[in-house]
PDB file of C-alpha atoms in Angstrom:
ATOM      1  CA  UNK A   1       0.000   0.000   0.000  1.00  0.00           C
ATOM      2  CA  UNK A   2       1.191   3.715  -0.711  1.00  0.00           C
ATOM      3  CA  UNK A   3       2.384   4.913   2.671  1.00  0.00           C
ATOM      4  CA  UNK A   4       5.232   7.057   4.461  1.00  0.00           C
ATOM      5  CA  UNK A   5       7.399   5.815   6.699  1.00  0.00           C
ATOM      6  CA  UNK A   6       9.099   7.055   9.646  1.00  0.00           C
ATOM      7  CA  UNK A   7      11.604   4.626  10.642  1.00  0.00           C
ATOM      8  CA  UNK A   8      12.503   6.106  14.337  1.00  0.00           C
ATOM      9  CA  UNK A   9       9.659   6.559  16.742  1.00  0.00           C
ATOM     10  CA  UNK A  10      11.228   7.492  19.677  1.00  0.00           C
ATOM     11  CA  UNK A  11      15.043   9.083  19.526  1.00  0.00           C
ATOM     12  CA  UNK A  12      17.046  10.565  22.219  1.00  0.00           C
ATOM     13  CA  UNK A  13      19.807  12.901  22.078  1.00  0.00           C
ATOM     14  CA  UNK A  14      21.782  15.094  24.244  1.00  0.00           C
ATOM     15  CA  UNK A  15      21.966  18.812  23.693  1.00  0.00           C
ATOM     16  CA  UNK A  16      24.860  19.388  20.972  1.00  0.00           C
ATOM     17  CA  UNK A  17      24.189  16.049  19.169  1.00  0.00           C
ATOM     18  CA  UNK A  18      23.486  16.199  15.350  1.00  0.00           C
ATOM     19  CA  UNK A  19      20.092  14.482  14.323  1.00  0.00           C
ATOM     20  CA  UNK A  20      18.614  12.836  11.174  1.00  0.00           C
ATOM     21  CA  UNK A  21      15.262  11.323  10.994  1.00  0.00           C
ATOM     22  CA  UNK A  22      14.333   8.703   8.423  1.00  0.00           C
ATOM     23  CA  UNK A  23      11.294   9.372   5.729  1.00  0.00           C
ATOM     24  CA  UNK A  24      10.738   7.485   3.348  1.00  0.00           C
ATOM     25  CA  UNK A  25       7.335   7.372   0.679  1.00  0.00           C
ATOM     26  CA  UNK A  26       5.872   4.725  -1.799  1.00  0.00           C
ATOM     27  CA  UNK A  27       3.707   7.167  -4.151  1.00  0.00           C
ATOM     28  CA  UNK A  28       5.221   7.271  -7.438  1.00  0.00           C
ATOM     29  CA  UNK A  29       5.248  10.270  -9.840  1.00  0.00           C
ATOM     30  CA  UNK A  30       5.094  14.313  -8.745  1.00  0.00           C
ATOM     31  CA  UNK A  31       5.056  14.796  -4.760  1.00  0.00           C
ATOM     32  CA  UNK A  32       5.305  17.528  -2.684  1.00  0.00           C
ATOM     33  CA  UNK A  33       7.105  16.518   1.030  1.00  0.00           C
ATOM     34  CA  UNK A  34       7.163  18.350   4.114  1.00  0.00           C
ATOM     35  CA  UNK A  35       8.201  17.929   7.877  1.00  0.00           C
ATOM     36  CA  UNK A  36       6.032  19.222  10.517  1.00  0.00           C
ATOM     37  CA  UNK A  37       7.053  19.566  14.285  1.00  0.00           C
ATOM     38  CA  UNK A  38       3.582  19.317  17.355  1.00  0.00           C
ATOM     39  CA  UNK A  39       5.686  20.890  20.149  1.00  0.00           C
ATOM     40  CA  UNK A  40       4.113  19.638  23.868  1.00  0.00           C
ATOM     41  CA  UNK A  41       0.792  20.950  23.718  1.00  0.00           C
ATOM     42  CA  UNK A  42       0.675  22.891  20.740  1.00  0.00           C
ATOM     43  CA  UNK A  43      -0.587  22.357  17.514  1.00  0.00           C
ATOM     44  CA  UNK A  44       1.019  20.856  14.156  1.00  0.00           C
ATOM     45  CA  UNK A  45       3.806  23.556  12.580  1.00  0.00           C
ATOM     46  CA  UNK A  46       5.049  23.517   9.424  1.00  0.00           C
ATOM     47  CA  UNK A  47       9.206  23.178   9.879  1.00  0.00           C
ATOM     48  CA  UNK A  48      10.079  22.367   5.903  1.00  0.00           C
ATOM     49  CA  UNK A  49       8.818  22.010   2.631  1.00  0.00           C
ATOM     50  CA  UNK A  50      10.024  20.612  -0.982  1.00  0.00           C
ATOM     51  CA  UNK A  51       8.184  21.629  -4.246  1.00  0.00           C
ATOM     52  CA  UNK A  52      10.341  21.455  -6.653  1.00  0.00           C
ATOM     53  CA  UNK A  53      14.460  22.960  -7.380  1.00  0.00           C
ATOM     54  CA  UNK A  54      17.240  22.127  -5.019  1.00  0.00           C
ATOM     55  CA  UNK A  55      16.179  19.224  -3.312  1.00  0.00           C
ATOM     56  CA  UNK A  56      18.506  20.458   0.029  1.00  0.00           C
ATOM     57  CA  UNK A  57      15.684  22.673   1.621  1.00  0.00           C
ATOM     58  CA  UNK A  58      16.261  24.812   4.571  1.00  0.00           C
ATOM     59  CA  UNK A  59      13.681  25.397   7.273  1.00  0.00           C
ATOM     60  CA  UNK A  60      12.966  27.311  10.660  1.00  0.00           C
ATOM     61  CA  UNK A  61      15.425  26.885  13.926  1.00  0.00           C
ATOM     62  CA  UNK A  62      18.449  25.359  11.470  1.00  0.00           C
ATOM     63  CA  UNK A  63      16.796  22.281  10.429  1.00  0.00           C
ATOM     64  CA  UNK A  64      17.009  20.719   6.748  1.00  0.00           C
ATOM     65  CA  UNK A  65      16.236  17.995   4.721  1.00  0.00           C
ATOM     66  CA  UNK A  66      17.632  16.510   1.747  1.00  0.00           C
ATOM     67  CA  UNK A  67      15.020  15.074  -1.216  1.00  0.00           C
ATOM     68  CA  UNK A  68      16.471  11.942  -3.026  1.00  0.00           C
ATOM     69  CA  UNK A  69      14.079  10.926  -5.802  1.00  0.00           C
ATOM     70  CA  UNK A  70      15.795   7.309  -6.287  1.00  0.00           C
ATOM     71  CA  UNK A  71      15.443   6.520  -2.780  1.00  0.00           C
ATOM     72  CA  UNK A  72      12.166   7.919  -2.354  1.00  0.00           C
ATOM     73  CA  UNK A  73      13.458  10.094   0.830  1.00  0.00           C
ATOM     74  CA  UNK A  74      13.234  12.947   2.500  1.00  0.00           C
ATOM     75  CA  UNK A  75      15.344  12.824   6.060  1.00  0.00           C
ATOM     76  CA  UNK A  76      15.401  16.165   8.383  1.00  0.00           C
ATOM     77  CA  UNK A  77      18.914  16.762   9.375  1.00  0.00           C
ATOM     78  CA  UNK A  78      19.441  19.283  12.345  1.00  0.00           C
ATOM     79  CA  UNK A  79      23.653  19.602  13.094  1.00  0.00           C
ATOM     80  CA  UNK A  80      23.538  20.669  16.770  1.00  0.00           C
ATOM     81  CA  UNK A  81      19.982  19.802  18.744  1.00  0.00           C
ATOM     82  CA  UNK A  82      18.706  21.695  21.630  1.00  0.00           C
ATOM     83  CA  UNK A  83      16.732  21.248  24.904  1.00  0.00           C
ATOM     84  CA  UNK A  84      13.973  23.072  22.710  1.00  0.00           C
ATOM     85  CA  UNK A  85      13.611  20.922  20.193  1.00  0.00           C
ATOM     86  CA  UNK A  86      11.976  17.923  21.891  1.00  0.00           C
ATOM     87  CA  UNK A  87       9.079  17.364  20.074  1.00  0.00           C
ATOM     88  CA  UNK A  88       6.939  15.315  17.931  1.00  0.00           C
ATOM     89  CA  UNK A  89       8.207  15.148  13.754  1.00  0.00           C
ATOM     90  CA  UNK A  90       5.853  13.947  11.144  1.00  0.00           C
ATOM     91  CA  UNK A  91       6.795  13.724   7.783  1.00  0.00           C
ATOM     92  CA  UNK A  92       4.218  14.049   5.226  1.00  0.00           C
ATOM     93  CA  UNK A  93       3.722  14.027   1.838  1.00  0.00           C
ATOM     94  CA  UNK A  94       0.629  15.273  -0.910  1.00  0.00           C
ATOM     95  CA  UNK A  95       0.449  12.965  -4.217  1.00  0.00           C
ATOM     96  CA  UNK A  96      -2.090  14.778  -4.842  1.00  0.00           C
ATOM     97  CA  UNK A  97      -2.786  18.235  -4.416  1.00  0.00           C
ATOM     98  CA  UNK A  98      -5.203  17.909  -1.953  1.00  0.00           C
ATOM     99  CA  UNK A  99      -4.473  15.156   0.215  1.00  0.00           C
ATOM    100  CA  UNK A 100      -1.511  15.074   2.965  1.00  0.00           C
ATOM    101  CA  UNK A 101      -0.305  11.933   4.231  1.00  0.00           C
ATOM    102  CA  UNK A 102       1.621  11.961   7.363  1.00  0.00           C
ATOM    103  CA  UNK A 103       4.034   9.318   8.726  1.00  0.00           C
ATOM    104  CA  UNK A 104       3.728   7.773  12.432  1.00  0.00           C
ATOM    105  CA  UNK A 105       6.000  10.293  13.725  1.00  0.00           C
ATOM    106  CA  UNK A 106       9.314  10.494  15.973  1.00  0.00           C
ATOM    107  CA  UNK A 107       9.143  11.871  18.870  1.00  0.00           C
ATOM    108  CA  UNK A 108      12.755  13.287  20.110  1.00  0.00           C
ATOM    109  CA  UNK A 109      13.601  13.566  23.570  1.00  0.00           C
ATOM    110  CA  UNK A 110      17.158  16.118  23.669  1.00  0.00           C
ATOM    111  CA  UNK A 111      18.475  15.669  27.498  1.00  0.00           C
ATOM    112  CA  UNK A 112      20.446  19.336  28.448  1.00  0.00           C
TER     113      UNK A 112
ATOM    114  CA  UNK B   1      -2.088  31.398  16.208  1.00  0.00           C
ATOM    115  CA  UNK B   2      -2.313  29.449  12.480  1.00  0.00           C
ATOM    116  CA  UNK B   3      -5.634  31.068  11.352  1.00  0.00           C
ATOM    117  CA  UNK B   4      -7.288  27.844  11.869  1.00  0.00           C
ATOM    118  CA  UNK B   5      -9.362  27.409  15.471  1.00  0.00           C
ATOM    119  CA  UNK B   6     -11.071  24.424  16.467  1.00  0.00           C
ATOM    120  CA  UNK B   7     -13.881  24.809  19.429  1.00  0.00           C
ATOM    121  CA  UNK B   8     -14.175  23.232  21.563  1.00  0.00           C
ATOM    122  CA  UNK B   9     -10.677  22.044  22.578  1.00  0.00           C
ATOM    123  CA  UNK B  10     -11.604  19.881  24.503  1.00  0.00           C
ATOM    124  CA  UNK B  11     -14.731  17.420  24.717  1.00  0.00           C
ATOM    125  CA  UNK B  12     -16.478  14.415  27.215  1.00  0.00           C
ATOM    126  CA  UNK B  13     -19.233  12.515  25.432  1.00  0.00           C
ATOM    127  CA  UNK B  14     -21.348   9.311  26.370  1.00  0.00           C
ATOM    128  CA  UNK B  15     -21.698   7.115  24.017  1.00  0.00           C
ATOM    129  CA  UNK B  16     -25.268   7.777  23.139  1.00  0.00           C
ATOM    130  CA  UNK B  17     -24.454  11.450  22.843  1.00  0.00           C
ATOM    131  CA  UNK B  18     -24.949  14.115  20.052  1.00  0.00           C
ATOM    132  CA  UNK B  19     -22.268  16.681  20.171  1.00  0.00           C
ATOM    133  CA  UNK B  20     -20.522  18.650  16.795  1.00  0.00           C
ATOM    134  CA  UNK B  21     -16.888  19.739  16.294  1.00  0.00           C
ATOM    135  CA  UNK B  22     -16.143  23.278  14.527  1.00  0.00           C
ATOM    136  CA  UNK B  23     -13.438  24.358  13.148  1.00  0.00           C
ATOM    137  CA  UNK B  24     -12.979  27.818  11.055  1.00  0.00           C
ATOM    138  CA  UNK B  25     -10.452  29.274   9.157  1.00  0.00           C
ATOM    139  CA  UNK B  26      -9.509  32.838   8.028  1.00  0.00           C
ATOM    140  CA  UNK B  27      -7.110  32.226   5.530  1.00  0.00           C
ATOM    141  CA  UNK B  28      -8.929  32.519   2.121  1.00  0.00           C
ATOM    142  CA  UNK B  29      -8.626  28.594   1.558  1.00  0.00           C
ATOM    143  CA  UNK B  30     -10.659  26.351  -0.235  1.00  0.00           C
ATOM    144  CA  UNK B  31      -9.658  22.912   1.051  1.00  0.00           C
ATOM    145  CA  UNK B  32     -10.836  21.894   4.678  1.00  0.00           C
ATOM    146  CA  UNK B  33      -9.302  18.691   6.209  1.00  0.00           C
ATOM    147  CA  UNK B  34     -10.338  16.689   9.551  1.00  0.00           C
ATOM    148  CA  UNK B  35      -7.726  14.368  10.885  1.00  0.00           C
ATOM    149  CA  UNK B  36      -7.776  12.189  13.744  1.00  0.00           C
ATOM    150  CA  UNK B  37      -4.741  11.765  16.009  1.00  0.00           C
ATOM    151  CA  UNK B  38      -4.342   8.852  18.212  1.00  0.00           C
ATOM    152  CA  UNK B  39      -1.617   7.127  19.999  1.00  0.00           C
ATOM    153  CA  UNK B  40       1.100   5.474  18.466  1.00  0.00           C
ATOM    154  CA  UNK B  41      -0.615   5.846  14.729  1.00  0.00           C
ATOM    155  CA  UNK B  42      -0.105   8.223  12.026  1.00  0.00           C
ATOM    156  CA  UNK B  43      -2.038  10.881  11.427  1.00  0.00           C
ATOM    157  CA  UNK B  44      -5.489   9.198   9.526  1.00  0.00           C
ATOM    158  CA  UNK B  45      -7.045  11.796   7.446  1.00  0.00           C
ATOM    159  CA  UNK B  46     -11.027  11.107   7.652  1.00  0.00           C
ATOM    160  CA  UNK B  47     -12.559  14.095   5.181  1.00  0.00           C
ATOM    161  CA  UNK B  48     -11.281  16.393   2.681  1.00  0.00           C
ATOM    162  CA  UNK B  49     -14.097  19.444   1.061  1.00  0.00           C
ATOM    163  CA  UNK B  50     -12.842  21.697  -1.536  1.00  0.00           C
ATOM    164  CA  UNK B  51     -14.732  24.718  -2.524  1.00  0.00           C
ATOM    165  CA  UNK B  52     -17.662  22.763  -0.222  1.00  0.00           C
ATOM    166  CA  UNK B  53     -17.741  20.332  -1.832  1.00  0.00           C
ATOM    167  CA  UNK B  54     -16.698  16.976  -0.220  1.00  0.00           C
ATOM    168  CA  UNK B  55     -13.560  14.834  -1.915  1.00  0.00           C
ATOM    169  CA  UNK B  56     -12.608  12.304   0.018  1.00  0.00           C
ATOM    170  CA  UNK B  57     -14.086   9.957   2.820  1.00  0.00           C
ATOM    171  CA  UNK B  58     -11.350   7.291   3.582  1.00  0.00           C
ATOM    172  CA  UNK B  59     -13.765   4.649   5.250  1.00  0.00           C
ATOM    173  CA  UNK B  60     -14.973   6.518   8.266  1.00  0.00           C
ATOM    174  CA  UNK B  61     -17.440   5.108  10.049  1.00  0.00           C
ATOM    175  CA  UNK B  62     -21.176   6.356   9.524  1.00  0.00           C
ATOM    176  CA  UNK B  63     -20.910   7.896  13.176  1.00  0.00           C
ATOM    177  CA  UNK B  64     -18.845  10.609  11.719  1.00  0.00           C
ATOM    178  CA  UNK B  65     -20.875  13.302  10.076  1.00  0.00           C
ATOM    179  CA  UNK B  66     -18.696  16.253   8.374  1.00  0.00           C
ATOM    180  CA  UNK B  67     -20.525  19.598   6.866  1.00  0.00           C
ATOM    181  CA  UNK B  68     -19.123  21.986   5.246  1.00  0.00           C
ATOM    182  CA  UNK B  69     -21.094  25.137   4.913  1.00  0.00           C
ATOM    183  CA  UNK B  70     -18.857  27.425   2.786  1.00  0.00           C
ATOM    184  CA  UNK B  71     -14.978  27.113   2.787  1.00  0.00           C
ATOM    185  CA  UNK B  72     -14.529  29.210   5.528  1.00  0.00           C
ATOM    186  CA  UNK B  73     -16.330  26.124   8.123  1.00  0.00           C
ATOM    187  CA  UNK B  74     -16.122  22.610   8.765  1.00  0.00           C
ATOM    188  CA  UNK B  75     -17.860  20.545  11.226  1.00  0.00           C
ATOM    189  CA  UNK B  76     -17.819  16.954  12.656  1.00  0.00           C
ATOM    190  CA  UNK B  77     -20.787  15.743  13.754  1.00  0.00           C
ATOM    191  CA  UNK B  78     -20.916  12.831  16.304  1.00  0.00           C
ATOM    192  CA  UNK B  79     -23.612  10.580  17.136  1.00  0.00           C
ATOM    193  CA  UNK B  80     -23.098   7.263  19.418  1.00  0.00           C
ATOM    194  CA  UNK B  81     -19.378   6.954  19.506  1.00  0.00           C
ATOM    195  CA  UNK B  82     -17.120   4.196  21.154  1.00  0.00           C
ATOM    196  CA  UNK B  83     -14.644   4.435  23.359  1.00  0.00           C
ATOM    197  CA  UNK B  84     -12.202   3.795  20.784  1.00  0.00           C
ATOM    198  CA  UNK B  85     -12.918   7.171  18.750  1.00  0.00           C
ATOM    199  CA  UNK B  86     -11.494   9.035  21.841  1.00  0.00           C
ATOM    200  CA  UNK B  87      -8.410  11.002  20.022  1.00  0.00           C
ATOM    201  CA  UNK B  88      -7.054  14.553  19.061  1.00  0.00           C
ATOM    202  CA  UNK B  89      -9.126  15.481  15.776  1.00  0.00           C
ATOM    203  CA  UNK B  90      -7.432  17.973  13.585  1.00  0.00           C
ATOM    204  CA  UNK B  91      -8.763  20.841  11.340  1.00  0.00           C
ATOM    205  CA  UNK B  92      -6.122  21.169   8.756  1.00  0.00           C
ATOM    206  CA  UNK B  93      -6.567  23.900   5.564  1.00  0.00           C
ATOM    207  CA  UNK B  94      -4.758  24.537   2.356  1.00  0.00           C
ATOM    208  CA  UNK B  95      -5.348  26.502  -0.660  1.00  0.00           C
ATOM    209  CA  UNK B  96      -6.721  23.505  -2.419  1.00  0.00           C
ATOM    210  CA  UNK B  97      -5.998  24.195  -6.067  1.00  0.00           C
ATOM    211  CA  UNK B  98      -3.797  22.087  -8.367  1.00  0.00           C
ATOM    212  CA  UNK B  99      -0.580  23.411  -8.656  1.00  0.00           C
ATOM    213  CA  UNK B 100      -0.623  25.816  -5.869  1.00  0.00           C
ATOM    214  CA  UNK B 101       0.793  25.299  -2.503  1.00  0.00           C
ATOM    215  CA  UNK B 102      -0.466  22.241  -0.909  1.00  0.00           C
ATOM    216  CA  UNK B 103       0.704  23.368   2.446  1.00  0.00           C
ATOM    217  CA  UNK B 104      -1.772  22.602   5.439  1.00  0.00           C
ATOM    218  CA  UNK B 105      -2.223  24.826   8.317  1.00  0.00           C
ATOM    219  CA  UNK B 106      -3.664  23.057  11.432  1.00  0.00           C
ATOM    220  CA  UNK B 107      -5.777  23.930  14.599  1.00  0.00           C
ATOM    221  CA  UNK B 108      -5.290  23.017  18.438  1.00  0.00           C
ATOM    222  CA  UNK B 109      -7.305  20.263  17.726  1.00  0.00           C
ATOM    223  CA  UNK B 110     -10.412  18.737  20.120  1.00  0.00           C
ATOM    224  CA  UNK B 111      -9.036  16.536  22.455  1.00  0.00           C
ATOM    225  CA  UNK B 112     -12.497  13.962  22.462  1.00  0.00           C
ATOM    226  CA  UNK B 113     -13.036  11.607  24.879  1.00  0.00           C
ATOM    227  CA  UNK B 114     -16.004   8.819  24.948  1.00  0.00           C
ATOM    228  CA  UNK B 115     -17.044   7.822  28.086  1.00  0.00           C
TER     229      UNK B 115
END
């Protein structure tokens, strides 16, 4: 079945350590990919986004991620973590241009 | 503050209850989303209206009512739940047209529970 997948659940990091977070899709053809953070009690945020052009995108509070096409992937790379950033991380992806599918999500525990 | 609210945020039902979920948005969009968030699954998208009109329905249960009055509302409707339906639903909007932005914002949620 057409799905994204989100390979760490739970990760846990001390303050200073670089992070990467698996994503991976199965829908073939023209997709749009995105990373969202849910901070404790707050709602969903958008963090990233990939349309189209350089496939390294840069987002908010010095997170990327990298699009490769022939691995169908789209990993969120952060070099240096902080206490802040524990949170929830969905990846999610439209095949169409209405409908967003999220992974399970990672949630990312950074120890100060 | 996304320019998406959800009311109320929080809900207790009985099973054989009737209560409704709203959600509004301010952002000029035409797509409205619900989502339901539970534990340890992804994100299940349940409804998708654009320009009112209603687009997709993956499976939901007959218990689940949406209504979308004009693009600027979406409601849930809930009739006779289970305990199992007890989640965080989502309100989630985009500008809904092909080969624009698919971006969704997203409200607080309604953290249901069914007692």
């Amino acid at each position: 079945a057409q799905s994204v997948s989100q390979h760490n659940h739970h990760v846990i990091l001390s303050e200073a350590a670089s992070l990467e977070l698996g994503c991976n899709y199965s829908y073939g053809g023209t997709v749009n990919l995105f990373w969202y953070v849910q901070y404790p009690g707050q709602h969903l945020q958008l963090l990233l986004k990939y349309f189209s052009g350089d496939p390294l995108v840069k987002g908010i509070k010095g997170f990327e991620a990298e699009f490769i096409k022939s691995k169908f992937s789209f990993n969120l790379r952060k070099p240096s973590v902080q206490w802040s950033d524990t949170a929830e991380y969905f990846c999610a992806v439209t095949p169409g241009f209405q409908k967003l599918v999220f992974g399970t999500g990672t949630r990312l525990l950074v120890s100060p | 503050e996304t320019g998406v609210t959800q009311t109320p945020r929080h809900l207790v039902m009985g099973m054989t209850n009737k209560k409704s979920l709203k959600c509004e948005q301010h952002l000029g969009h035409n797509a409205m989303y619900w989502y339901k968030q539970s534990a340890k699954k992804p994100l299940e998208l349940m409804f998708v209206y654009n320009f009112k009109e209603q687009t997709e329905n993956n499976s939901v249960p007959s218990r689940f009512s949406p209504e979308c009055p004009n693009s600027s509302h979406l409601f849930l409707h809930l009739h006779t739940l289970q305990p199992e339906d007890s989640a965080l639903y989502l309100c989630a909007s985009s500008i809904g047209q092909e080969g624009m932005n698919t971006e969704a914002f997203f409200g607080q949620g309604t953290r249901l529970t069914v007692v």
